[in-house]
Coordinates of C-alpha atoms and ligand atoms in Angstrom, one line a residue:
X143 CA 20.1 -1.2 7.7
X144 CA 23.7 -0.3 8.1
X145 CA 24.0 3.2 9.6
X146 CA 26.8 4.7 7.5
X147 CA 26.8 8.4 6.9
X148 CA 25.1 8.0 3.5
X149 CA 22.2 6.2 5.1
X150 CA 22.0 8.6 8.0
X151 CA 21.8 11.6 5.7
X152 CA 18.9 10.0 3.8
X153 CA 17.1 8.6 6.8
X154 CA 17.5 11.6 9.1
X155 CA 17.1 14.5 6.7
X156 CA 17.6 18.0 8.0
X157 CA 14.2 19.0 6.8
X158 CA 11.8 17.0 8.9
X159 CA 8.8 19.3 8.5
X160 CA 5.5 17.7 7.8
X161 CA 2.6 19.9 6.9
X162 CA -0.9 19.0 6.1
X163 CA -2.3 20.9 3.1
X164 CA -5.8 20.1 2.0
X165 CA -7.8 21.6 -0.9
X166 CA -10.5 23.8 0.5
X167 CA -13.3 21.8 -1.1
X168 CA -12.1 18.7 0.6
X169 CA -11.6 20.4 3.9
X170 CA -15.2 21.6 3.6
X171 CA -16.4 18.1 2.8
X172 CA -14.5 16.3 5.6
X173 CA -15.6 19.0 8.1
X174 CA -19.1 18.7 6.9
X175 CA -19.0 14.9 7.3
X176 CA -17.6 15.2 10.8
X177 CA -19.6 18.2 12.1
X178 CA -22.8 18.1 10.0
X179 CA -24.5 15.3 11.9
X180 CA -23.6 16.8 15.3
X181 CA -25.0 20.1 14.2
X182 CA -28.3 18.5 13.1
X183 CA -28.4 16.6 16.4
X184 CA -28.2 19.9 18.4
X185 CA -30.8 21.4 16.1
X186 CA -33.2 18.6 16.9
X187 CA -32.4 18.7 20.6
X188 CA -33.1 22.5 20.8
X189 CA -36.3 22.3 18.8
X190 CA -37.8 18.9 19.7
X191 CA -35.9 17.9 22.8
X192 CA -34.2 14.5 23.3
X193 CA -35.8 11.7 21.4
X194 CA -37.3 8.8 23.2
X195 CA -35.2 5.6 23.2
X196 CA -38.0 3.1 22.4
X197 CA -36.7 -0.2 23.4
X198 CA -36.6 -1.0 27.1
X199 CA -32.9 -1.7 26.9
X200 CA -32.3 -3.3 30.3
X201 CA -34.4 -6.4 29.6
X202 CA -32.5 -9.5 28.9
X203 CA -33.7 -10.9 25.6
X204 CA -36.6 -13.3 26.0
X205 CA -35.7 -15.3 22.9
X206 CA -33.5 -18.2 23.9
X207 CA -31.9 -18.1 20.4
X208 CA -30.2 -14.8 20.9
X209 CA -26.5 -14.7 21.5
X210 CA -25.3 -14.3 25.0
X211 CA -21.8 -13.1 25.9
X212 CA -18.6 -13.3 24.0
X213 CA -17.2 -16.8 23.2
X214 CA -13.5 -17.3 23.1
X215 CA -13.2 -17.0 19.3
X216 CA -14.7 -13.5 19.4
X217 CA -12.4 -12.4 22.2
X218 CA -9.3 -13.8 20.4
X219 CA -10.1 -12.5 16.9
X220 CA -10.9 -9.1 18.5
X221 CA -7.5 -9.0 20.1
X222 CA -5.6 -10.3 17.0
X223 CA -7.5 -7.7 15.0
X224 CA -6.4 -4.9 17.3
X225 CA -2.8 -6.0 17.2
X226 CA -2.7 -6.3 13.4
X227 CA -4.6 -3.0 12.9
X228 CA -1.9 -1.2 14.9
X229 CA 0.8 -2.6 12.6
X230 CA -1.3 -1.9 9.5
X231 CA -1.9 1.7 10.4
X232 CA 1.7 2.4 11.5
X233 CA 3.2 0.8 8.5
X234 CA 0.6 2.3 6.2
X235 CA 1.6 5.8 7.4
X236 CA 5.2 5.0 6.7
X237 CA 4.3 3.9 3.1
X238 CA 2.2 7.0 2.6
X239 CA 5.0 9.3 3.6
X240 CA 7.1 7.9 0.7
X241 CA 4.9 9.8 -1.7
X242 CA 3.1 12.1 0.7
X243 CA 0.5 13.3 -1.8
X244 CA -3.0 12.0 -2.5
X245 CA -4.7 12.5 -5.8
X246 CA -8.0 11.7 -7.5
X247 CA -6.2 11.5 -10.9
X248 CA -3.9 8.7 -12.1
X249 CA -1.3 11.1 -13.4
X250 CA -0.3 12.5 -10.0
X251 CA 0.3 15.8 -11.7
X252 CA 2.1 18.2 -9.3
X253 CA -0.4 20.7 -7.8
X254 CA -3.3 18.3 -8.3
X255 CA -3.1 16.6 -4.9
X256 CA -6.3 17.1 -2.8
X257 CA -4.3 16.3 0.3
X258 CA -0.6 16.4 0.9
X259 CA 1.7 16.0 3.9
X260 CA 4.7 17.9 2.6
X261 CA 5.4 21.6 2.7
X262 CA 7.2 21.3 -0.7
X263 CA 5.8 22.5 -4.0
X264 CA 7.4 20.4 -6.7
X265 CA 10.3 22.5 -8.1
X266 CA 10.0 23.3 -11.8
X267 CA 13.5 24.4 -12.5
X268 CA 15.3 21.1 -11.8
X269 CA 14.8 17.4 -11.8
X270 CA 12.8 16.6 -8.7
X271 CA 12.5 12.8 -8.3
X272 CA 9.9 10.9 -6.3
X273 CA 12.7 9.9 -3.9
X274 CA 13.6 13.5 -3.3
X275 CA 10.0 14.0 -2.5
X276 CA 9.6 11.4 0.3
X277 CA 9.2 12.8 3.8
X278 CA 10.5 11.9 7.2
X279 CA 8.1 10.3 9.7
X280 CA 8.8 9.8 13.4
X281 CA 9.2 6.1 14.3
X282 CA 6.8 6.7 17.1
X283 CA 4.1 7.1 14.5
X284 CA 5.4 5.1 11.6
X285 CA 6.6 1.5 11.3
X286 CA 9.5 1.7 10.7
X287 CA 9.3 5.5 10.3
X288 CA 12.2 7.7 9.3
X289 CA 12.5 8.5 5.6
X290 CA 12.2 6.3 2.5
X291 CA 11.8 3.0 4.4
X292 CA 9.0 1.9 2.2
X293 CA 10.5 -1.5 1.5
X294 CA 10.4 -2.5 5.1
X295 CA 7.1 -0.8 5.8
X296 CA 5.5 -2.8 3.0
X297 CA 6.6 -6.1 4.6
X298 CA 4.9 -5.2 7.8
X299 CA 1.9 -3.9 6.0
X300 CA 1.4 -7.0 3.8
X301 CA 2.2 -9.5 6.4
X302 CA -0.3 -7.9 8.8
X303 CA -2.8 -7.6 6.0
X304 CA -2.4 -11.2 5.1
X305 CA -3.1 -12.4 8.7
X306 CA -5.7 -9.7 9.2
X307 CA -7.7 -11.0 6.2
X308 CA -7.4 -14.6 7.6
X309 CA -8.4 -13.5 11.0
X310 CA -11.3 -11.5 9.6
X311 CA -12.6 -14.5 7.6
X312 CA -12.4 -16.8 10.6
X313 CA -14.4 -14.3 12.6
X314 CA -17.0 -13.9 9.9
X315 CA -17.3 -17.6 9.3
X316 CA -17.8 -18.3 13.0
X317 CA -20.2 -15.4 13.2
X318 CA -22.5 -17.1 10.8
X319 CA -21.9 -20.6 12.0
X320 CA -23.2 -19.5 15.4
X321 CA -26.0 -17.2 16.4
X322 CA -23.6 -14.3 17.1
X323 CA -24.4 -12.7 13.7
X324 CA -27.6 -11.6 15.3
X325 CA -25.9 -9.0 17.4
X326 CA -24.3 -7.4 14.4
X327 CA -26.4 -7.8 11.3
X328 CA -29.4 -5.4 11.1
X329 CA -32.6 -7.1 9.9
X330 CA -35.0 -4.1 10.3
X331 CA -34.6 -0.7 8.7
X332 CA -36.0 0.8 11.9
X333 CA -32.5 0.4 13.3
X334 CA -31.4 3.5 11.4
X335 CA -34.0 5.7 13.2
X336 CA -33.2 4.1 16.6
X337 CA -29.5 4.6 15.9
X338 CA -30.1 8.3 15.0
X339 CA -31.9 8.8 18.3
X340 CA -29.0 7.4 20.2
X341 CA -26.7 9.6 18.3
X342 CA -28.7 12.7 19.2
X343 CA -28.2 11.7 22.8
X344 CA -24.4 11.2 22.5
X345 CA -23.9 14.3 20.2
X346 CA -25.6 16.5 22.8
X347 CA -23.6 15.0 25.6
X348 CA -26.3 12.9 27.1
X349 CA -26.0 9.3 27.9
X350 CA -29.1 7.2 27.3
X351 CA -29.7 4.1 29.3
X352 CA -27.5 1.5 27.8
X353 CA -28.4 -2.2 27.3
X354 CA -25.9 -4.6 28.8
X355 CA -23.6 -5.2 25.8
X356 CA -23.1 -8.8 27.0
X357 CA -26.6 -9.5 25.6
X358 CA -27.3 -6.8 23.2
X359 CA -25.8 -3.7 21.6
X360 CA -27.6 -0.4 21.3
X361 CA -28.7 0.3 17.8
X362 CA -26.0 2.9 17.0
X363 CA -23.3 0.6 18.4
X364 CA -24.6 -2.3 16.3
X365 CA -24.7 -0.2 13.2
X366 CA -21.2 1.1 13.7
X367 CA -19.7 -2.3 14.4
X368 CA -21.5 -3.6 11.3
X369 CA -20.2 -0.8 9.2
X370 CA -16.6 -1.3 10.3
X371 CA -16.7 -5.0 9.7
X372 CA -18.8 -5.3 6.6
X373 CA -18.1 -2.0 4.8
X374 CA -14.9 -0.4 6.0
X375 CA -12.8 -3.6 6.2
X376 CA -13.7 -4.8 2.7
X377 CA -13.2 -1.3 1.3
X378 CA -9.6 -1.3 2.6
X379 CA -8.9 -4.8 1.3
X380 CA -10.3 -4.1 -2.2
X381 CA -8.8 -0.6 -2.6
X382 CA -5.5 -2.1 -1.4
X383 CA -5.6 -4.7 -4.2
X384 CA -6.4 -1.9 -6.7
X385 CA -2.9 -0.5 -6.2
X386 CA -1.2 -3.7 -7.6
X387 CA 0.4 -3.3 -11.0
X388 CA -0.2 -6.9 -11.8
X389 CA -4.0 -6.6 -11.1
X390 CA -4.4 -3.1 -12.7
X391 CA -2.6 -4.0 -15.8
X392 CA -4.5 -7.3 -16.2
X393 CA -8.0 -6.1 -15.4
X394 CA -8.4 -2.5 -16.5
X395 CA -11.9 -2.4 -15.1
X396 CA -10.8 -3.2 -11.6
X397 CA -9.3 0.1 -10.4
X398 CA -12.1 1.8 -12.3
X399 CA -14.5 0.5 -9.7
X400 CA -12.9 3.0 -7.3
X401 CA -12.4 5.8 -9.8
X402 CA -8.9 4.8 -10.7
X403 CA -5.7 3.7 -9.0
X404 CA -5.1 7.0 -7.2
X405 CA -8.7 7.3 -6.2
X406 CA -8.4 3.8 -4.7
X407 CA -5.3 5.0 -2.8
X408 CA -7.1 8.0 -1.5
X409 CA -10.1 5.9 -0.5
X410 CA -7.6 3.5 1.2
X411 CA -6.4 6.5 3.2
X412 CA -10.0 7.8 3.9
X413 CA -10.8 4.4 5.3
X414 CA -8.0 4.9 7.8
X415 CA -9.7 8.1 8.9
X416 CA -12.9 6.0 9.1
X417 CA -11.2 3.5 11.4
X418 CA -9.8 6.3 13.6
X419 CA -13.2 8.0 13.5
X420 CA -14.6 4.7 14.9
X421 CA -11.9 4.0 17.4
X422 CA -12.1 7.2 19.3
X423 CA -15.8 7.1 20.2
X424 CA -15.6 3.3 20.6
X425 CA -12.9 3.6 23.3
X426 CA -14.7 6.5 24.8
X427 CA -18.0 4.5 25.1
X428 CA -16.2 1.5 26.4
X429 CA -14.8 3.7 29.2
X430 CA -18.1 5.6 29.8
X431 CA -20.5 2.7 29.9
X432 CA -18.8 0.6 32.6
X433 CA -15.1 0.1 31.9
X434 CA -14.5 -2.9 34.2
X435 CA -17.6 -4.7 33.1
X436 CA -17.0 -4.1 29.4
X437 CA -13.4 -5.3 29.7
X438 CA -14.5 -8.5 31.4
X439 CA -16.9 -9.0 28.5
X440 CA -14.1 -8.8 25.9
X441 CA -11.3 -10.3 27.9
X442 CA -12.8 -13.2 29.9
X443 CA -16.3 -13.4 28.4
X444 CA -17.8 -12.8 31.9
X445 CA -20.3 -10.2 32.9
X446 CA -19.3 -8.8 36.3
X447 CA -17.4 -6.0 38.0
X448 CA -14.2 -7.9 38.7
X449 CA -11.2 -5.6 38.0
X450 CA -9.2 -8.5 36.4
X451 CA -10.5 -7.9 32.9
X452 CA -9.2 -4.4 33.1
X453 CA -5.8 -5.6 34.3
X454 CA -5.4 -8.3 31.7
X455 CA -6.7 -5.9 29.0
X456 CA -4.0 -3.4 30.0
X457 CA -1.4 -6.1 29.8
X458 CA -2.7 -7.0 26.3
X459 CA -2.3 -3.5 25.2
X460 CA 1.2 -3.4 26.8
X461 CA 2.1 -6.5 24.8
X462 CA 1.0 -4.8 21.6
X463 CA 3.2 -1.8 22.4
X464 CA 6.0 -4.2 23.1
X465 CA 5.5 -5.9 19.8
X466 CA 5.8 -2.5 18.1
X467 CA 9.2 -2.1 19.7
X468 CA 10.0 -5.6 18.5
X469 CA 8.9 -4.8 15.0
X470 CA 11.0 -1.6 15.1
X471 CA 14.1 -3.6 16.3
X472 CA 13.6 -6.2 13.5
X473 CA 13.2 -3.5 10.9
X474 CA 16.6 -2.0 11.7
X475 CA 18.6 -5.0 12.9
X476 CA 17.2 -7.9 10.9
X477 CA 15.8 -6.4 7.7
X478 CA 17.3 -9.2 5.6
X479 CA 15.4 -11.9 7.7
X480 CA 12.2 -9.9 7.1
X481 CA 12.8 -9.8 3.4
X482 CA 13.6 -13.5 3.2
X483 CA 10.8 -14.5 5.5
X484 CA 8.3 -12.6 3.4
X485 CA 9.6 -14.1 0.3
X486 CA 9.2 -17.6 1.8
X487 CA 5.7 -17.0 3.1
X488 CA 4.0 -14.9 0.4
X489 CA 6.4 -15.2 -2.5
X490 CA 4.8 -18.4 -3.7
X491 CA 1.4 -16.7 -3.8
X492 CA 2.8 -13.8 -5.7
X493 CA 4.5 -16.0 -8.2
X494 CA 1.6 -18.4 -8.7
X495 CA -1.2 -15.9 -9.0
X496 CA -0.1 -12.4 -9.7
X497 CA 2.9 -13.1 -11.9
X498 CA 1.0 -15.5 -14.1
X499 CA -1.5 -12.9 -15.1
X500 CA -0.9 -11.6 -18.6
X501 CA -0.6 -7.8 -18.7
X502 CA -2.9 -6.4 -21.3
X503 CA -4.4 -3.1 -20.0
X504 CA -4.0 -0.4 -22.6
X505 CA -4.8 3.3 -22.5
X506 CA -5.7 5.7 -25.2
X507 CA -3.5 8.6 -26.4
X508 CA -5.8 11.1 -24.7
X509 CA -5.1 9.4 -21.4
X510 CA -1.3 9.9 -21.5
X511 CA -0.1 11.8 -18.4
X512 CA 0.9 15.4 -18.9
X513 CA 3.6 14.9 -16.3
X514 CA 5.5 11.7 -15.4
X515 CA 7.4 11.7 -12.1
X516 CA 11.0 10.8 -12.7
X517 CA 13.0 8.6 -10.3
X518 CA 16.5 7.4 -9.7
X519 CA 19.9 9.0 -9.9
X520 CA 21.1 10.3 -13.3
X521 CA 24.1 8.3 -14.5
X522 CA 27.5 10.0 -14.4
X523 CA 29.4 7.1 -15.9
X524 CA 31.9 8.6 -18.5
X525 CA 30.9 5.9 -21.0
X526 CA 27.3 6.9 -20.8
X527 CA 28.1 10.6 -20.9
X528 CA 30.2 10.1 -24.0
X529 CA 27.4 8.1 -25.7
X530 CA 24.9 10.8 -24.8
X531 CA 27.0 13.6 -26.3
X532 CA 26.9 11.7 -29.6
X533 CA 23.1 11.0 -29.4
X534 CA 23.8 7.4 -28.6
X535 CA 25.0 6.7 -32.2
X536 CA 27.7 4.4 -30.9
X537 CA 25.6 2.7 -28.3
X538 CA 25.8 -1.1 -28.2
X539 CA 23.5 -3.2 -26.1
X540 CA 25.5 -6.2 -24.9
X541 CA 23.4 -9.4 -24.4
X542 CA 25.4 -12.1 -22.8
X543 CA 25.5 -14.9 -20.3
X544 CA 23.7 -18.2 -20.7
X545 CA 22.6 -17.7 -24.3
X546 CA 23.4 -19.6 -27.5
X547 CA 23.7 -16.3 -29.5
X548 CA 25.3 -13.5 -27.5
X549 CA 25.0 -10.2 -29.4
X550 CA 25.9 -6.6 -29.3
X551 CA 23.1 -4.5 -30.8
X552 CA 23.1 -0.9 -31.9
X553 CA 19.8 1.0 -31.6
X554 CA 19.2 0.4 -35.3
X555 CA 19.8 -3.3 -34.9
X556 CA 17.3 -3.2 -32.1
X557 CA 14.7 -1.3 -34.1
X558 CA 15.3 -3.8 -37.0
X559 CA 14.3 -6.7 -34.7
X560 CA 10.8 -5.2 -34.5
X561 CA 9.1 -2.5 -32.6
X562 CA 6.0 -2.8 -30.4
X563 CA 3.9 0.1 -29.0
X564 CA 1.8 0.3 -25.9
X565 CA 0.2 2.9 -23.7
X566 CA 0.3 1.6 -20.1
X567 CA 0.2 2.7 -16.5
X568 CA 3.4 2.8 -14.4
X569 CA 3.2 2.0 -10.7
X570 CA 6.0 3.2 -8.5
X571 CA 6.5 1.4 -5.1
X572 CA 6.3 4.9 -3.5
X573 CA 2.7 5.3 -4.5
X574 CA 2.6 7.5 -7.6
X575 CA 1.5 6.4 -11.1
X576 CA 1.6 7.8 -14.6
X577 CA 0.4 6.8 -18.0
X578 CA 2.8 6.9 -21.0
X579 CA 3.3 5.5 -24.4
X580 CA 6.3 3.2 -24.8
X581 CA 7.8 1.9 -28.0
X582 CA 10.5 -0.7 -28.0
X583 CA 11.6 -4.3 -28.6
X584 CA 9.6 -6.9 -26.9
X585 CA 11.7 -9.1 -24.6
X586 CA 10.0 -12.1 -26.0
X587 CA 11.5 -11.2 -29.4
X588 CA 15.0 -10.6 -27.9
X589 CA 14.8 -13.9 -26.1
X590 CA 14.0 -15.7 -29.4
X591 CA 16.9 -13.9 -31.0
X592 CA 19.5 -14.8 -28.4
X593 CA 18.1 -18.3 -27.4
X594 CA 18.8 -18.8 -23.7
X595 CA 20.6 -22.0 -22.9
X596 CA 19.0 -24.7 -20.8
X597 CA 19.4 -23.7 -17.2
X598 CA 19.0 -20.0 -17.8
X599 CA 16.2 -18.8 -15.5
X600 CA 16.7 -15.1 -14.9
X601 CA 17.3 -12.1 -17.1
X602 CA 19.4 -9.3 -15.5
X603 CA 19.3 -5.7 -16.7
X604 CA 22.5 -3.8 -16.0
X605 CA 22.4 0.0 -15.9
X606 CA 24.9 2.8 -16.5
X607 CA 23.3 4.5 -13.5
X608 CA 24.1 4.0 -9.8
X609 CA 21.9 3.0 -7.0
X610 CA 20.9 5.2 -4.1
X611 CA 23.9 4.2 -2.0
X612 CA 26.4 3.8 -4.9
X613 CA 27.3 0.8 -7.0
X614 CA 25.7 -0.3 -10.3
X615 CA 21.9 -0.2 -10.5
X616 CA 20.5 -3.4 -11.9
X617 CA 17.4 -5.6 -11.5
X618 CA 16.2 -8.9 -12.8
X619 CA 13.1 -10.8 -14.0
X620 CA 12.5 -14.5 -14.2
X621 CA 12.5 -15.5 -17.9
X622 CA 8.9 -16.6 -17.4
X623 CA 7.9 -13.2 -16.3
X624 CA 10.0 -11.5 -19.0
X625 CA 7.9 -13.3 -21.6
X626 CA 4.7 -11.3 -20.9
X627 CA 3.7 -9.5 -24.1
X628 CA 4.0 -6.0 -22.7
X629 CA 7.5 -6.6 -21.3
X630 CA 9.9 -4.6 -23.5
X631 CA 13.1 -2.7 -23.9
X632 CA 11.8 0.8 -24.7
X633 CA 13.6 3.3 -26.8
X634 CA 10.5 5.6 -27.3
X635 CA 8.4 7.4 -24.8
X636 CA 5.3 9.3 -25.8
X637 CA 6.1 8.9 -29.5
X638 CA 9.5 10.5 -29.2
X639 CA 13.0 9.0 -28.7
X640 CA 13.3 8.1 -25.0
X641 CA 14.8 11.2 -23.3
X642 CA 17.7 11.2 -20.9
X643 CA 15.6 11.6 -17.7
X644 CA 13.4 8.6 -18.4
X645 CA 16.3 6.3 -19.3
X646 CA 17.9 6.9 -22.7
X647 CA 18.9 5.1 -24.7
X648 CA 17.0 2.0 -23.5
X649 CA 14.9 1.1 -20.5
X650 CA 12.9 -1.8 -19.3
X651 CA 9.1 -1.9 -19.2
X652 CA 7.6 -4.8 -17.2
X653 CA 4.0 -3.8 -16.7
X654 CA 3.1 -6.3 -14.0
X655 CA 5.9 -5.1 -11.7
X656 CA 6.5 -2.0 -9.7
X657 CA 8.7 0.8 -11.2
X658 CA 12.0 -0.1 -9.5
X659 CA 12.2 -3.3 -11.6
X660 CA 12.2 -1.2 -14.8
X661 CA 15.9 -0.4 -15.1
X662 CA 16.7 2.8 -17.0
X663 CA 19.9 3.6 -18.9
X664 CA 20.4 0.0 -19.8
X665 CA 24.0 -1.0 -20.5
X666 CA 23.7 -4.8 -20.9
X667 CA 21.3 -7.7 -20.5
X668 CA 22.6 -10.9 -19.0
X669 CA 21.1 -14.3 -18.8
X670 CA 21.9 -16.2 -15.6
X671 CA 20.7 -19.4 -13.8
X672 CA 19.2 -17.4 -11.0
X673 CA 19.6 -14.0 -9.2
X674 CA 22.1 -15.2 -6.6
X675 CA 25.2 -14.7 -8.8
X676 CA 24.6 -11.0 -9.4
X677 CA 25.3 -8.1 -7.0
X678 CA 24.6 -9.2 -3.4
X679 CA 22.3 -11.9 -4.8
X680 CA 18.8 -10.7 -3.9
X681 CA 17.6 -9.9 -7.4
X682 CA 18.4 -6.2 -7.9
X683 CA 20.0 -3.1 -6.5
X684 CA 17.0 -2.1 -4.4
X685 CA 16.6 -5.7 -3.3
X686 CA 20.2 -5.7 -2.2
X687 CA 20.4 -2.3 -0.5
X688 CA 16.8 -1.4 0.5
X689 CA 15.4 -4.9 1.1
X690 CA 12.7 -4.5 -1.6
X691 CA 11.1 -7.8 -2.7
X692 CA 12.4 -9.5 -5.8
X693 CA 8.8 -10.1 -7.1
X694 CA 7.1 -6.7 -7.2
X695 CA 3.6 -7.3 -8.4
X696 CA 1.7 -5.8 -5.5
Ligands
MTE874 N1 19.0 2.9 -13.5 C1 18.0 3.1 -12.8 N2 16.8 2.7 -13.2 C2 15.7 3.0 -12.5 C3 15.7 3.6 -11.2 C4 17.0 4.0 -10.8 O1 17.1 4.6 -9.7 N3 18.1 3.8 -11.6 N4 14.6 3.9 -10.5 C5 13.4 3.0 -10.8 C6 12.2 3.5 -10.2 S1 12.1 3.4 -8.5 C7 11.1 3.9 -11.0 S2 9.6 4.3 -10.3 C8 11.3 4.1 -12.4 C9 10.9 5.5 -12.8 O2 11.0 5.7 -14.2 P1 10.8 7.2 -14.7 O3 12.0 8.0 -14.1 O4 10.9 7.1 -16.2 O5 9.5 7.7 -14.2 O6 12.6 3.9 -12.9 C10 13.2 2.8 -12.3 N5 14.5 2.6 -13.0
MO875 MO1 9.8 3.6 -8.0

């Protein structure tokens, strides 16, 4: 990203404070989850002493069928997983800081966050946009870090997630094609008791005799690996999908599985705590139970005391750190290549699956959000200010470009073409959501009215407002996507005339896309062949300046 003064001011804000504020009930619950079992273990230790570890752990399994050692595919997928998880966590934290509040309600009402990472209470006396609210994150922690770099962070997150899922599926497929599943999958409920007994040892700072992990895991180890692979990982995947506007507005039941879209986002974050809560003891135990031998297991698949596994393992970690520096460099020096690479690789999937899904989720009046976060820079175009001062009486929407019937429509003309109502959920790329009623002209109807010419493939929405870094705000939809039933030019919000903050006189609603596609303060609608002829040619103002994706359905 070009480092002019405007960028610098935004990306290196003066106020870089981060504070963690958690609602007392949640602090209590998380502390209880973390400390409770340890306390019970100490109680048991003081009253009953250390439990016996039943199995004679040192014996090499007699059954010839049992897995021995770590074949190359386990070692490779383990390393790839580690690498991708590092990228996922770091980019995930960058995304989180763009709306540093976690809620259990889909309205994201200020004050209702159960956890937040910002010291700022949402001001009530002025417009406070979601962009104002984003926080700075050190690039040592976040990828790419700094402030409001959500576009780039999402590329890293989704690219890693894509390969992480493939890597995970390969691992699981091979696990069940071989006998290696036996070391992970519990087949006897007794394992819970045995695992508890091991936990009592660890929690009271005792080390029980360990089996050689080359042949067999101890019960607690097996259960925690199983939990991470078969519970935690799917949870992150499915809660991740539950944040997609295309999925949520197609299948209303889907985010409900997790208690709603914001609950899914919170669970997605809690899963991160779960991974870290696993990682710390995992690494500690790897170190405590024979570091050299354990590293030979997972690096070379050998079971000896040779220091080479440790050395190569350390080099592996070093390479991951190096890759993080590489990703950081790409983020700041080749963001356009990242944007285009992503579009090439995952764009077709997004178009073929997510964009095809008809949006149909509807909410009830009672579910309308009491507060709807605003975003974007208010227009200060004299033409818009003049129109506003007259209540938009003289507003004319210009529809032009590759159409048979170019028109200029007043608000009354637009209303006369037919009004459609819907109560839908808005998904901002930054992470917040909100439910509102929208009334307006369906784009399908407008398209019928102006009759695009053969060769017109894209609809561009021009705004009176400016982008973050100056210049006209605009965005575009493919005509195919614009034809979804819920896509409309709205002039009503919550059963009143659309107000100035939310885009008067006219704004776009495209319910299978993220909020930034939904241009407010619309000046004109233009039909073009494709997006390359408008602005810098990447499909919208945010696509041009902040490297956001052109297709925004996840
Ligand atoms: N003209 C214009 N339209 C815009 C924006 C903007 O900055 N300028 N921001 C977009 C973003 S990022 C979002 S999330 C939605 C927010 O709509 P709201 O302010 O009604 O909540 O508007 C979109 N439309
Ligand atoms: Mo947004």
